[in-house]
Structure formats: structure tokens, C-alpha cells
Amino acid sequence: MTEQDFTVTQGAAPHRAAAPSWQDELKATLLLAWPLVIAQLAQNALHVTDVIMLGWLGSDFLAAGTLATAVLTPVLLLGIGTVSAVAPLVAQARGARNIKGIRRVVRQGFWVSIAASALIIPLLLQIELFFTVTGQDPLATERAGQYMQIAAFSVLPALGIMTLRSLLSAFDTTRIILWITVAGVFFNAAVNYLLIFGNFGAPRLELRGAAVATLTTNLLMFALMLLFVLRHRRFKRFNILVRFWRPDWSRFWQIVRIGVPIGFTLLAEVGMFTAAALFMGWLGTDEVAAHAVALQCASTAFMVPLGLGMASTVRVGVGYGAKDRDAVARAGWVAMALGTGFMAFSAALFIAFSGVFVRLFLDPNQASNTEALALAATYLVVAGLFQIVDGAQVIAAHALRGLNDTTVPMLAAIIGYWFIGLPTAYALGFVADLEGVGIWLGLAVGLSAVAIVLTWRFAWRERLGLLRGIPA
């Protein structure tokens, strides 16, 4: 889309270009999604780097860092989910060719980021009190507090990054997201290496060093992304910081109204897998290790439909903003076909080569790993069985976000994950005595329930009134 594409002012009827084909939609989705997929993998690498280097420092330091991030991650996800509402709203404004609307949405995305940070950061700073009340190890509690006193302030730049990512994604400019995220991985690793261990004359800050790396990496990534948006000719015309302090409460509350359910949807899914890990802990250390390996494999494959889902939010949002029912349908179903197709492929790999994958994480030459290897291979086969529904649920949820439909998907996630998936996991794991396999089957049931509801909801979007305002 060129600068001339925005010659229509706010309130004017959107210009209708020649209708693209399904092949055009396929190409547009792939071009938008592939950098997002790799960027998500790089984002995971940020966490993996911290885990590896804290592990080198010692298991007690790793335990303290894990405790801290166990609190930081879900709270941050709630904020990120809320701010991610900027993506469909900008995409819709793009489809309607509304420059002023784009500027207002992004500006209020920053406002929501600031407001959310003002609520989240003071809570995170009380982490030592929380861990003391819940009976955690005193030394681990003290060290987790040291980490959080610095890392908590990374919330604001992290939410700012999400706001800018949403703008860039809505305009198909995703490669810069990839390059900045990859740069962040290397920068984070370098700062960790310097400050955790005190290498090359730097102070040895241990957990505080990891926290400084987290904060400075997020600040760097935000600064680079903001500089790109302010300087690039495609985005500087939006003047996103012009009259920054001018309130636009209708846009502010629109982001909150659409975004908060997204945040709770993310929490519901993450919470189900966290609870499953606790269930595994009741079975033994081999089961926990096997669960972690199988989950890492499944999570890596999940990055592909997640990236496709983000692309579907933008593509559906653009069609919705342009009041084009056919464009909405093409965007949603092309992403669904790509995502479930890839997950069918990954399912076949997991089922056929489960033993190969788990040996990448656990040394088969160590006798102590024998039981964990066997369990992990079995869990990965079960994970293969739910790959398709896992891909379907994330893409359907993102496609619905492009239509500003987030409250019902949130309720579907809470019910599906917490009132269907987890009870089934407990019943199969402990009542039916299937142990870890039963827990993973319960996860599959929960994901399947959510996938069915959300896919049906997108398929019935017209009858449910999700396309109101678009002429038939």
C-alpha cells in the first residue's frame, strides 16, 4: 500500500480495488507471516538464553529466576494481550483508509501501555512478600526479589514494543520486527554474559545482571522499533507522537474493551499448561522432565500457526475495515488451511520420530535418563494427536480478533481449558490411573473443545452478527 492509498479522509466510503484471488491471499498471508514466525522463535530464544546462563551460575540461581519469571510472565501476558488489540484496530483503519484513525489508535495504545504498566509494576515489586506468604524458600525468595526490583521495569518497554509491532504488522512490515528481535537475542546474550558472571571486567551482578539484560534489551528493541516508525517514509506520515498527551478516551476504552479479553484468553491457556506441570510434579521428577521436553517440542511447532494467526488478525481486520465480506472469508480460511496443514505435518513427525526428538534434549547415554526418555517419547506422540486442533484454535481466535470479537473467545478458552481440559486431565491421570499420558490427553480434550467452538464461530460469523455494518 503506497502513500496514495490514503487519499480518502475519515468518514468517506472506502475505495474498492479489484478483488484479489485466493492465490493472492495465500501469497499475502505467507509474506506477512513468515517473519512473524521466526520472530516468535527468536522471542523464545530470549528466555532460553536466560535459562541457560542462570543454569551455568547454579541450580539455586536458576530456581530463583524461574520463580520470578513464573510471576512476571503471566502478568506480562495480560498486559501484552490487552495492547495487542492495537493490531486489528489499525488493520481496520488501514482497510478504511483512515490516517487519523491509525494515529489515534497507536497513540492510545501507548496510553494503555503506560496505564497497564502503572498497575503491573508496583505489584511485581511486592514479589518477595508474595513468595514469603506462599511459603517459598527464603533464599530463593530474596534472590527473586533482587531480580524483580530491576526486571519489573521492563514491562513498559515490552508493552510499547507490542504497540509498535501491531502497527508494523498491520502494514505487512514484519521483516523489521524479525531483525530487531534477532538483534535483541544477541544483545541479551552479550549483556547476560558480561553482567551475570562479571566477564571482561564487568561487575558480577548474578541475578541482577540477568534483570539488567532483560530491561536493557527491551529498551533497545523499543528504541529501534520507534526510530524505524518515526523515520521510515511509510510510517512517519502518521505522526504517531503528534499531540501525544491529547486524550482520546473512546479509542482508549475501545482498546481496553477488546484487549483485556485477549489477555485473559492467553492467561487461560498458559494457566492450563502450568497446572498440568503441577500435576506432573505429583507423579515424579522423571514425569516433570519428560513433560518439559514434550512441551518444548510442541511449543516450537506452535510458533508457526501462532505467526499465521497474527497474520490472519491483520488480513481479516483489513477486510473488515474495507467492508469486504469475501476478503474476511479468504483471510480467515487461508490462514486456517496453512496452519492446520503445517500442524498435520508436525503431528506426523512427532508420532513417527518421537524418540529422535526427545534425544535432542536428554542424553540417552545417561542411565538416569532412561525413564524420562521413554515417557517423553510417549507424551510427544499424544502431543502429535492434538497438533491440528492446537493450530485451529489459535488461528480461529486470531481471525476473530480481526473482527473485534474477543469476549466470547475468552469465555470459550476459560471454559474449555479450565472446566473441560484440566478436569479431564486430572480424571484420566489420577482417577483412571493413566498418569502422564492421561494428563496430556486431558490437554488435548481442552484444546479440541476450544478449537471446535472458535472455528464454528468464525464459520458462522455472518449469522452471529460479527459482520454487522458490512453490506451483504
One Martini backbone bead per residue (centre of mass of N, CA, C, O) as a GRO file, in nm:
protein
  472
    1MET     BB    1   0.094   0.038   0.026
    2THR     BB    2   0.063   0.356  -0.053
    3GLU     BB    3   0.026   0.689  -0.007
    4GLN     BB    4  -0.219   0.704  -0.212
    5ASP     BB    5  -0.416   0.516  -0.042
    6PHE     BB    6  -0.480   0.796   0.157
    7THR     BB    7  -0.706   0.998   0.014
    8VAL     BB    8  -0.912   0.918   0.216
    9THR     BB    9  -1.117   1.028   0.448
   10GLN     BB   10  -1.283   1.051   0.717
   11GLY     BB   11  -1.600   0.893   0.635
   12ALA     BB   12  -1.537   0.777   0.380
   13ALA     BB   13  -1.558   0.575   0.131
   14PRO     BB   14  -1.415   0.300   0.044
   15HIS     BB   15  -1.204   0.178  -0.171
   16ARG     BB   16  -1.241  -0.046  -0.452
   17ALA     BB   17  -1.070  -0.299  -0.542
   18ALA     BB   18  -0.969  -0.555  -0.689
   19ALA     BB   19  -1.033  -0.871  -0.640
   20PRO     BB   20  -0.877  -1.106  -0.491
   21SER     BB   21  -0.744  -1.405  -0.474
   22TRP     BB   22  -0.658  -1.689  -0.317
   23GLN     BB   23  -0.365  -1.669  -0.412
   24ASP     BB   24  -0.315  -1.384  -0.309
   25GLU     BB   25  -0.373  -1.449  -0.012
   26LEU     BB   26  -0.155  -1.658   0.026
   27LYS     BB   27   0.083  -1.471  -0.032
   28ALA     BB   28   0.022  -1.249   0.179
   29THR     BB   29   0.032  -1.434   0.429
   30LEU     BB   30   0.321  -1.542   0.398
   31LEU     BB   31   0.470  -1.267   0.394
   32LEU     BB   32   0.363  -1.185   0.681
   33ALA     BB   33   0.432  -1.452   0.861
   34TRP     BB   34   0.733  -1.550   0.853
   35PRO     BB   35   0.864  -1.330   1.037
   36LEU     BB   36   0.682  -1.392   1.283
   37VAL     BB   37   0.774  -1.678   1.335
   38ILE     BB   38   1.079  -1.614   1.380
   39ALA     BB   39   1.032  -1.402   1.601
   40GLN     BB   40   0.908  -1.602   1.804
   41LEU     BB   41   1.157  -1.780   1.825
   42ALA     BB   42   1.341  -1.551   1.924
   43GLN     BB   43   1.180  -1.484   2.177
   44ASN     BB   44   1.236  -1.758   2.308
   45ALA     BB   45   1.549  -1.722   2.312
   46LEU     BB   46   1.559  -1.519   2.539
   47HIS     BB   47   1.477  -1.721   2.761
   48VAL     BB   48   1.681  -1.946   2.709
   49THR     BB   49   1.933  -1.779   2.773
   50ASP     BB   50   1.869  -1.730   3.070
   51VAL     BB   51   1.853  -2.026   3.157
   52ILE     BB   52   2.137  -2.116   3.078
   53MET     BB   53   2.304  -1.901   3.246
   54LEU     BB   54   2.176  -1.966   3.522
   55GLY     BB   55   2.267  -2.262   3.516
   56TRP     BB   56   2.571  -2.194   3.526
   57LEU     BB   57   2.553  -2.056   3.808
   58GLY     BB   58   2.302  -2.233   3.924
   59SER     BB   59   2.029  -2.393   4.053
   60ASP     BB   60   1.948  -2.171   4.263
   61PHE     BB   61   1.933  -1.939   4.054
   62LEU     BB   62   1.732  -2.073   3.862
   63ALA     BB   63   1.503  -2.099   4.067
   64ALA     BB   64   1.469  -1.794   4.120
   65GLY     BB   65   1.417  -1.712   3.823
   66THR     BB   66   1.170  -1.895   3.785
   67LEU     BB   67   0.992  -1.767   3.998
   68ALA     BB   68   0.985  -1.484   3.877
   69THR     BB   69   0.877  -1.564   3.586
   70ALA     BB   70   0.613  -1.702   3.690
   71VAL     BB   71   0.499  -1.408   3.742
   72LEU     BB   72   0.576  -1.222   3.503
   73THR     BB   73   0.455  -1.363   3.253
   74PRO     BB   74   0.141  -1.357   3.304
   75VAL     BB   75   0.124  -1.051   3.356
   76LEU     BB   76   0.243  -0.966   3.082
   77LEU     BB   77   0.032  -1.110   2.905
   78LEU     BB   78  -0.203  -0.933   2.985
   79GLY     BB   79  -0.081  -0.674   2.866
   80ILE     BB   80  -0.025  -0.774   2.577
   81GLY     BB   81  -0.314  -0.853   2.508
   82THR     BB   82  -0.432  -0.571   2.535
   83VAL     BB   83  -0.241  -0.422   2.323
   84SER     BB   84  -0.308  -0.615   2.072
   85ALA     BB   85  -0.564  -0.448   1.977
   86VAL     BB   86  -0.416  -0.263   1.775
   87ALA     BB   87  -0.404  -0.441   1.522
   88PRO     BB   88  -0.706  -0.455   1.427
   89LEU     BB   89  -0.756  -0.144   1.434
   90VAL     BB   90  -0.542  -0.068   1.223
   91ALA     BB   91  -0.639  -0.255   0.998
   92GLN     BB   92  -0.918  -0.121   0.973
   93ALA     BB   93  -0.811   0.163   0.908
   94ARG     BB   94  -0.668   0.075   0.656
   95GLY     BB   95  -0.918  -0.034   0.503
   96ALA     BB   96  -1.054   0.270   0.540
   97ARG     BB   97  -0.840   0.500   0.503
   98ASN     BB   98  -0.744   0.608   0.818
   99ILE     BB   99  -0.511   0.803   0.943
  100LYS     BB  100  -0.622   0.920   1.207
  101GLY     BB  101  -0.698   0.647   1.330
  102ILE     BB  102  -0.413   0.531   1.350
  103ARG     BB  103  -0.290   0.742   1.535
  104ARG     BB  104  -0.493   0.706   1.771
  105VAL     BB  105  -0.445   0.410   1.832
  106VAL     BB  106  -0.141   0.421   1.891
  107ARG     BB  107  -0.148   0.635   2.110
  108GLN     BB  108  -0.345   0.465   2.295
  109GLY     BB  109  -0.154   0.227   2.321
  110PHE     BB  110   0.046   0.382   2.496
  111TRP     BB  111  -0.149   0.454   2.720
  112VAL     BB  112  -0.214   0.163   2.799
  113SER     BB  113   0.077   0.086   2.866
  114ILE     BB  114   0.110   0.287   3.099
  115ALA     BB  115  -0.132   0.198   3.271
  116ALA     BB  116  -0.051  -0.100   3.303
  117SER     BB  117   0.227  -0.046   3.432
  118ALA     BB  118   0.115   0.110   3.683
  119LEU     BB  119  -0.012  -0.165   3.789
  120ILE     BB  120   0.214  -0.389   3.762
  121ILE     BB  121   0.484  -0.296   3.893
  122PRO     BB  122   0.399  -0.274   4.197
  123LEU     BB  123   0.330  -0.576   4.219
  124LEU     BB  124   0.613  -0.694   4.144
  125LEU     BB  125   0.765  -0.550   4.389
  126GLN     BB  126   0.600  -0.773   4.590
  127ILE     BB  127   0.724  -1.066   4.559
  128GLU     BB  128   0.840  -1.137   4.838
  129LEU     BB  129   0.572  -1.140   4.987
  130PHE     BB  130   0.438  -1.360   4.819
  131PHE     BB  131   0.653  -1.588   4.876
  132THR     BB  132   0.629  -1.583   5.182
  133VAL     BB  133   0.325  -1.655   5.205
  134THR     BB  134   0.373  -1.928   5.012
  135GLY     BB  135   0.648  -2.076   5.123
  136GLN     BB  136   0.915  -2.010   5.015
  137ASP     BB  137   1.229  -2.000   4.979
  138PRO     BB  138   1.419  -1.758   5.118
  139LEU     BB  139   1.654  -1.733   4.913
  140ALA     BB  140   1.481  -1.737   4.655
  141THR     BB  141   1.314  -1.490   4.736
  142GLU     BB  142   1.542  -1.283   4.751
  143ARG     BB  143   1.645  -1.321   4.456
  144ALA     BB  144   1.379  -1.261   4.313
  145GLY     BB  145   1.366  -0.971   4.420
  146GLN     BB  146   1.624  -0.868   4.286
  147TYR     BB  147   1.526  -0.914   3.998
  148MET     BB  148   1.247  -0.750   4.009
  149GLN     BB  149   1.356  -0.459   4.079
  150ILE     BB  150   1.430  -0.447   3.762
  151ALA     BB  151   1.244  -0.619   3.560
  152ALA     BB  152   0.969  -0.468   3.599
  153PHE     BB  153   1.058  -0.220   3.401
  154SER     BB  154   1.011  -0.393   3.126
  155VAL     BB  155   0.707  -0.360   3.073
  156LEU     BB  156   0.684  -0.095   2.918
  157PRO     BB  157   0.860  -0.162   2.664
  158ALA     BB  158   0.705  -0.423   2.594
  159LEU     BB  159   0.433  -0.278   2.532
  160GLY     BB  160   0.551  -0.088   2.318
  161ILE     BB  161   0.635  -0.308   2.124
  162MET     BB  162   0.348  -0.417   2.073
  163THR     BB  163   0.237  -0.161   1.947
  164LEU     BB  164   0.443  -0.148   1.707
  165ARG     BB  165   0.394  -0.432   1.596
  166SER     BB  166   0.100  -0.379   1.520
  167LEU     BB  167   0.155  -0.164   1.311
  168LEU     BB  168   0.352  -0.320   1.127
  169SER     BB  169   0.166  -0.565   1.071
  170ALA     BB  170  -0.075  -0.399   0.942
  171PHE     BB  171   0.164  -0.325   0.702
  172ASP     BB  172   0.353  -0.580   0.635
  173THR     BB  173   0.606  -0.499   0.843
  174THR     BB  174   0.802  -0.777   0.957
  175ARG     BB  175   1.112  -0.781   0.918
  176ILE     BB  176   1.191  -0.574   1.137
  177ILE     BB  177   1.098  -0.748   1.369
  178LEU     BB  178   1.298  -0.973   1.323
  179TRP     BB  179   1.569  -0.812   1.340
  180ILE     BB  180   1.525  -0.691   1.622
  181THR     BB  181   1.491  -0.960   1.773
  182VAL     BB  182   1.764  -1.082   1.700
  183ALA     BB  183   1.929  -0.853   1.823
  184GLY     BB  184   1.818  -0.902   2.110
  185VAL     BB  185   1.940  -1.181   2.155
  186PHE     BB  186   2.241  -1.094   2.137
  187PHE     BB  187   2.235  -0.870   2.347
  188ASN     BB  188   2.136  -1.041   2.586
  189ALA     BB  189   2.371  -1.242   2.586
  190ALA     BB  190   2.598  -1.035   2.631
  191VAL     BB  191   2.496  -0.910   2.899
  192ASN     BB  192   2.482  -1.167   3.056
  193TYR     BB  193   2.784  -1.245   3.030
  194LEU     BB  194   2.887  -0.992   3.176
  195LEU     BB  195   2.686  -0.964   3.447
  196ILE     BB  196   2.659  -1.242   3.575
  197PHE     BB  197   2.996  -1.310   3.572
  198GLY     BB  198   3.208  -1.069   3.517
  199ASN     BB  199   3.312  -1.017   3.238
  200PHE     BB  200   3.552  -0.809   3.118
  201GLY     BB  201   3.526  -0.628   3.400
  202ALA     BB  202   3.257  -0.669   3.491
  203PRO     BB  203   3.013  -0.683   3.701
  204ARG     BB  204   2.897  -0.916   3.940
  205LEU     BB  205   2.530  -0.967   3.944
  206GLU     BB  206   2.382  -1.201   3.846
  207LEU     BB  207   2.056  -1.169   3.868
  208ARG     BB  208   2.080  -0.867   3.812
  209GLY     BB  209   2.207  -0.905   3.534
  210ALA     BB  210   1.959  -1.038   3.401
  211ALA     BB  211   1.773  -0.795   3.451
  212VAL     BB  212   1.934  -0.586   3.291
  213ALA     BB  213   1.913  -0.736   3.024
  214THR     BB  214   1.606  -0.727   2.999
  215LEU     BB  215   1.572  -0.420   3.009
  216THR     BB  216   1.775  -0.328   2.784
  217THR     BB  217   1.654  -0.495   2.555
  218ASN     BB  218   1.373  -0.362   2.553
  219LEU     BB  219   1.474  -0.075   2.508
  220LEU     BB  220   1.619  -0.124   2.241
  221MET     BB  221   1.380  -0.240   2.077
  222PHE     BB  222   1.199   0.007   2.110
  223ALA     BB  223   1.389   0.221   1.990
  224LEU     BB  224   1.420   0.091   1.708
  225MET     BB  225   1.118   0.083   1.635
  226LEU     BB  226   1.057   0.384   1.670
  227LEU     BB  227   1.266   0.490   1.471
  228PHE     BB  228   1.147   0.354   1.224
  229VAL     BB  229   0.862   0.484   1.236
  230LEU     BB  230   0.969   0.790   1.233
  231ARG     BB  231   1.156   0.755   0.953
  232HIS     BB  232   0.978   0.607   0.777
  233ARG     BB  233   0.785   0.694   0.507
  234ARG     BB  234   0.536   0.503   0.574
  235PHE     BB  235   0.506   0.623   0.895
  236LYS     BB  236   0.564   0.932   0.946
  237ARG     BB  237   0.279   1.036   0.836
  238PHE     BB  238   0.124   0.958   1.113
  239ASN     BB  239   0.227   1.097   1.367
  240ILE     BB  240   0.219   0.934   1.657
  241LEU     BB  241   0.336   1.191   1.853
  242VAL     BB  242   0.121   1.379   1.802
  243ARG     BB  243  -0.034   1.489   2.058
  244PHE     BB  244   0.015   1.275   2.290
  245TRP     BB  245  -0.150   1.420   2.545
  246ARG     BB  246  -0.408   1.368   2.391
  247PRO     BB  247  -0.706   1.259   2.451
  248ASP     BB  248  -0.888   0.927   2.361
  249TRP     BB  249  -1.122   0.761   2.519
  250SER     BB  250  -1.260   0.582   2.308
  251ARG     BB  251  -1.000   0.435   2.220
  252PHE     BB  252  -0.897   0.341   2.489
  253TRP     BB  253  -1.155   0.162   2.562
  254GLN     BB  254  -1.145  -0.012   2.310
  255ILE     BB  255  -0.881  -0.151   2.372
  256VAL     BB  256  -0.966  -0.265   2.645
  257ARG     BB  257  -1.222  -0.421   2.555
  258ILE     BB  258  -1.059  -0.605   2.350
  259GLY     BB  259  -0.786  -0.682   2.514
  260VAL     BB  260  -0.852  -0.817   2.787
  261PRO     BB  261  -0.963  -1.088   2.673
  262ILE     BB  262  -0.697  -1.168   2.546
  263GLY     BB  263  -0.534  -1.186   2.806
  264PHE     BB  264  -0.720  -1.410   2.938
  265THR     BB  265  -0.675  -1.618   2.719
  266LEU     BB  266  -0.374  -1.654   2.766
  267LEU     BB  267  -0.396  -1.733   3.065
  268ALA     BB  268  -0.567  -1.988   3.030
  269GLU     BB  269  -0.360  -2.150   2.867
  270VAL     BB  270  -0.111  -2.122   3.046
  271GLY     BB  271  -0.251  -2.232   3.303
  272MET     BB  272  -0.300  -2.520   3.204
  273PHE     BB  273   0.005  -2.595   3.170
  274THR     BB  274   0.087  -2.531   3.459
  275ALA     BB  275  -0.102  -2.734   3.597
  276ALA     BB  276   0.014  -2.981   3.452
  277ALA     BB  277   0.294  -2.958   3.584
  278LEU     BB  278   0.187  -3.007   3.871
  279PHE     BB  279   0.078  -3.287   3.818
  280MET     BB  280   0.355  -3.407   3.744
  281GLY     BB  281   0.484  -3.354   4.025
  282TRP     BB  282   0.311  -3.588   4.163
  283LEU     BB  283   0.470  -3.824   4.001
  284GLY     BB  284   0.761  -3.691   3.919
  285THR     BB  285   1.066  -3.610   3.778
  286ASP     BB  286   1.042  -3.764   3.510
  287GLU     BB  287   0.770  -3.640   3.427
  288VAL     BB  288   0.863  -3.346   3.422
  289ALA     BB  289   1.088  -3.376   3.213
  290ALA     BB  290   0.910  -3.497   2.989
  291HIS     BB  291   0.712  -3.263   2.972
  292ALA     BB  292   0.918  -3.043   2.893
  293VAL     BB  293   1.006  -3.170   2.627
  294ALA     BB  294   0.730  -3.199   2.484
  295LEU     BB  295   0.653  -2.897   2.515
  296GLN     BB  296   0.887  -2.778   2.350
  297CYS     BB  297   0.812  -2.910   2.084
  298ALA     BB  298   0.521  -2.801   2.064
  299SER     BB  299   0.596  -2.496   2.090
  300THR     BB  300   0.763  -2.474   1.834
  301ALA     BB  301   0.538  -2.554   1.634
  302PHE     BB  302   0.335  -2.324   1.732
  303MET     BB  303   0.473  -2.073   1.591
  304VAL     BB  304   0.337  -2.101   1.316
  305PRO     BB  305   0.030  -2.055   1.381
  306LEU     BB  306   0.083  -1.794   1.534
  307GLY     BB  307   0.187  -1.629   1.294
  308LEU     BB  308  -0.067  -1.680   1.120
  309GLY     BB  309  -0.262  -1.552   1.319
  310MET     BB  310  -0.149  -1.266   1.310
  311ALA     BB  311  -0.204  -1.238   1.008
  312SER     BB  312  -0.515  -1.281   1.025
  313THR     BB  313  -0.583  -1.029   1.184
  314VAL     BB  314  -0.497  -0.834   0.962
  315ARG     BB  315  -0.652  -0.944   0.715
  316VAL     BB  316  -0.932  -0.931   0.844
  317GLY     BB  317  -0.922  -0.632   0.929
  318VAL     BB  318  -0.899  -0.514   0.646
  319GLY     BB  319  -1.164  -0.634   0.537
  320TYR     BB  320  -1.344  -0.505   0.753
  321GLY     BB  321  -1.267  -0.206   0.696
  322ALA     BB  322  -1.357  -0.248   0.378
  323LYS     BB  323  -1.626  -0.408   0.366
  324ASP     BB  324  -1.524  -0.729   0.301
  325ARG     BB  325  -1.641  -1.041   0.311
  326ASP     BB  326  -1.449  -1.203   0.126
  327ALA     BB  327  -1.183  -1.116   0.262
  328VAL     BB  328  -1.242  -1.241   0.535
  329ALA     BB  329  -1.268  -1.532   0.440
  330ARG     BB  330  -0.996  -1.570   0.304
  331ALA     BB  331  -0.814  -1.501   0.545
  332GLY     BB  332  -0.914  -1.720   0.744
  333TRP     BB  333  -0.892  -1.987   0.562
  334VAL     BB  334  -0.600  -1.970   0.476
  335ALA     BB  335  -0.475  -1.978   0.759
  336MET     BB  336  -0.609  -2.244   0.843
  337ALA     BB  337  -0.483  -2.424   0.624
  338LEU     BB  338  -0.188  -2.369   0.691
  339GLY     BB  339  -0.187  -2.442   0.994
  340THR     BB  340  -0.309  -2.733   0.980
  341GLY     BB  341  -0.110  -2.841   0.774
  342PHE     BB  342   0.143  -2.813   0.946
  343MET     BB  343   0.035  -2.974   1.197
  344ALA     BB  344   0.008  -3.240   1.044
  345PHE     BB  345   0.308  -3.267   0.988
  346SER     BB  346   0.408  -3.253   1.286
  347ALA     BB  347   0.245  -3.495   1.382
  348ALA     BB  348   0.388  -3.706   1.210
  349LEU     BB  349   0.668  -3.659   1.330
  350PHE     BB  350   0.605  -3.715   1.629
  351ILE     BB  351   0.502  -4.007   1.586
  352ALA     BB  352   0.751  -4.126   1.415
  353PHE     BB  353   0.998  -3.934   1.589
  354SER     BB  354   1.001  -3.912   1.906
  355GLY     BB  355   1.281  -4.025   1.990
  356VAL     BB  356   1.454  -3.817   1.839
  357PHE     BB  357   1.359  -3.555   1.976
  358VAL     BB  358   1.421  -3.624   2.282
  359ARG     BB  359   1.739  -3.665   2.231
  360LEU     BB  360   1.797  -3.351   2.213
  361PHE     BB  361   1.752  -3.319   2.549
  362LEU     BB  362   1.840  -3.620   2.620
  363ASP     BB  363   2.076  -3.835   2.734
  364PRO     BB  364   2.099  -4.176   2.643
  365ASN     BB  365   2.378  -4.247   2.811
  366GLN     BB  366   2.207  -4.193   3.060
  367ALA     BB  367   2.053  -4.389   3.289
  368SER     BB  368   1.872  -4.161   3.431
  369ASN     BB  369   1.705  -4.112   3.138
  370THR     BB  370   1.529  -4.355   3.056
  371GLU     BB  371   1.244  -4.286   3.165
  372ALA     BB  372   1.214  -4.000   3.046
  373LEU     BB  373   1.239  -4.083   2.749
  374ALA     BB  374   0.991  -4.267   2.734
  375LEU     BB  375   0.784  -4.057   2.826
  376ALA     BB  376   0.840  -3.836   2.615
  377ALA     BB  377   0.767  -4.004   2.366
  378THR     BB  378   0.473  -4.051   2.451
  379TYR     BB  379   0.383  -3.753   2.482
  380LEU     BB  380   0.450  -3.674   2.184
  381VAL     BB  381   0.232  -3.841   2.055
  382VAL     BB  382  -0.002  -3.691   2.187
  383ALA     BB  383   0.079  -3.415   2.078
  384GLY     BB  384   0.030  -3.497   1.782
  385LEU     BB  385  -0.285  -3.531   1.811
  386PHE     BB  386  -0.319  -3.194   1.888
  387GLN     BB  387  -0.202  -3.012   1.661
  388ILE     BB  388  -0.446  -2.930   1.488
  389VAL     BB  389  -0.624  -2.799   1.716
  390ASP     BB  390  -0.412  -2.595   1.803
  391GLY     BB  391  -0.403  -2.444   1.533
  392ALA     BB  392  -0.707  -2.380   1.509
  393GLN     BB  393  -0.749  -2.208   1.771
  394VAL     BB  394  -0.542  -1.976   1.714
  395ILE     BB  395  -0.653  -1.882   1.439
  396ALA     BB  396  -0.947  -1.831   1.516
  397ALA     BB  397  -0.889  -1.622   1.735
  398HIS     BB  398  -0.741  -1.417   1.546
  399ALA     BB  399  -0.966  -1.378   1.340
  400LEU     BB  400  -1.171  -1.263   1.547
  401ARG     BB  401  -1.001  -1.012   1.621
  402GLY     BB  402  -1.045  -0.877   1.338
  403LEU     BB  403  -1.367  -0.844   1.454
  404ASN     BB  404  -1.364  -0.775   1.771
  405ASP     BB  405  -1.376  -1.084   1.885
  406THR     BB  406  -1.315  -1.163   2.247
  407THR     BB  407  -1.518  -1.255   2.470
  408VAL     BB  408  -1.613  -1.535   2.378
  409PRO     BB  409  -1.329  -1.661   2.344
  410MET     BB  410  -1.261  -1.632   2.642
  411LEU     BB  411  -1.485  -1.815   2.753
  412ALA     BB  412  -1.401  -2.064   2.590
  413ALA     BB  413  -1.120  -2.090   2.720
  414ILE     BB  414  -1.196  -2.117   3.015
  415ILE     BB  415  -1.382  -2.360   2.982
  416GLY     BB  416  -1.200  -2.551   2.811
  417TYR     BB  417  -0.945  -2.549   3.004
  418TRP     BB  418  -1.077  -2.546   3.315
  419PHE     BB  419  -1.366  -2.730   3.270
  420ILE     BB  420  -1.231  -2.962   3.075
  421GLY     BB  421  -0.926  -3.017   3.056
  422LEU     BB  422  -0.834  -3.043   3.358
  423PRO     BB  423  -1.042  -3.251   3.463
  424THR     BB  424  -0.959  -3.463   3.254
  425ALA     BB  425  -0.664  -3.486   3.337
  426TYR     BB  426  -0.720  -3.579   3.626
  427ALA     BB  427  -0.899  -3.824   3.568
  428LEU     BB  428  -0.697  -3.977   3.380
  429GLY     BB  429  -0.438  -3.960   3.563
  430PHE     BB  430  -0.579  -4.054   3.863
  431VAL     BB  431  -0.840  -4.220   3.829
  432ALA     BB  432  -0.750  -4.395   3.564
  433ASP     BB  433  -0.428  -4.427   3.581
  434LEU     BB  434  -0.254  -4.276   3.328
  435GLU     BB  435  -0.117  -4.032   3.407
  436GLY     BB  436   0.060  -3.858   3.186
  437VAL     BB  437  -0.118  -3.938   2.947
  438GLY     BB  438  -0.382  -3.830   3.072
  439ILE     BB  439  -0.296  -3.537   3.088
  440TRP     BB  440  -0.250  -3.499   2.779
  441LEU     BB  441  -0.537  -3.577   2.696
  442GLY     BB  442  -0.669  -3.339   2.844
  443LEU     BB  443  -0.538  -3.120   2.674
  444ALA     BB  444  -0.665  -3.216   2.407
  445VAL     BB  445  -0.958  -3.170   2.491
  446GLY     BB  446  -0.943  -2.866   2.546
  447LEU     BB  447  -0.842  -2.779   2.265
  448SER     BB  448  -1.078  -2.903   2.105
  449ALA     BB  449  -1.308  -2.739   2.225
  450VAL     BB  450  -1.203  -2.460   2.137
  451ALA     BB  451  -1.172  -2.514   1.834
  452ILE     BB  452  -1.470  -2.571   1.772
  453VAL     BB  453  -1.594  -2.304   1.866
  454LEU     BB  454  -1.416  -2.099   1.701
  455THR     BB  455  -1.461  -2.214   1.419
  456TRP     BB  456  -1.768  -2.190   1.424
  457ARG     BB  457  -1.775  -1.884   1.469
  458PHE     BB  458  -1.639  -1.805   1.205
  459ALA     BB  459  -1.832  -1.958   1.011
  460TRP     BB  460  -2.088  -1.788   1.169
  461ARG     BB  461  -2.043  -1.472   1.152
  462GLU     BB  462  -2.304  -1.371   1.010
  463ARG     BB  463  -2.526  -1.500   1.196
  464LEU     BB  464  -2.383  -1.355   1.460
  465GLY     BB  465  -2.305  -1.044   1.373
  466LEU     BB  466  -1.983  -0.984   1.301
  467LEU     BB  467  -2.068  -0.813   1.012
  468ARG     BB  468  -2.170  -0.561   1.096
  469GLY     BB  469  -2.188  -0.298   0.848
  470ILE     BB  470  -2.181  -0.501   0.612
  471PRO     BB  471  -2.268  -0.541   0.311
  472ALA     BB  472  -2.415  -0.804   0.121
   0.00000   0.00000   0.00000
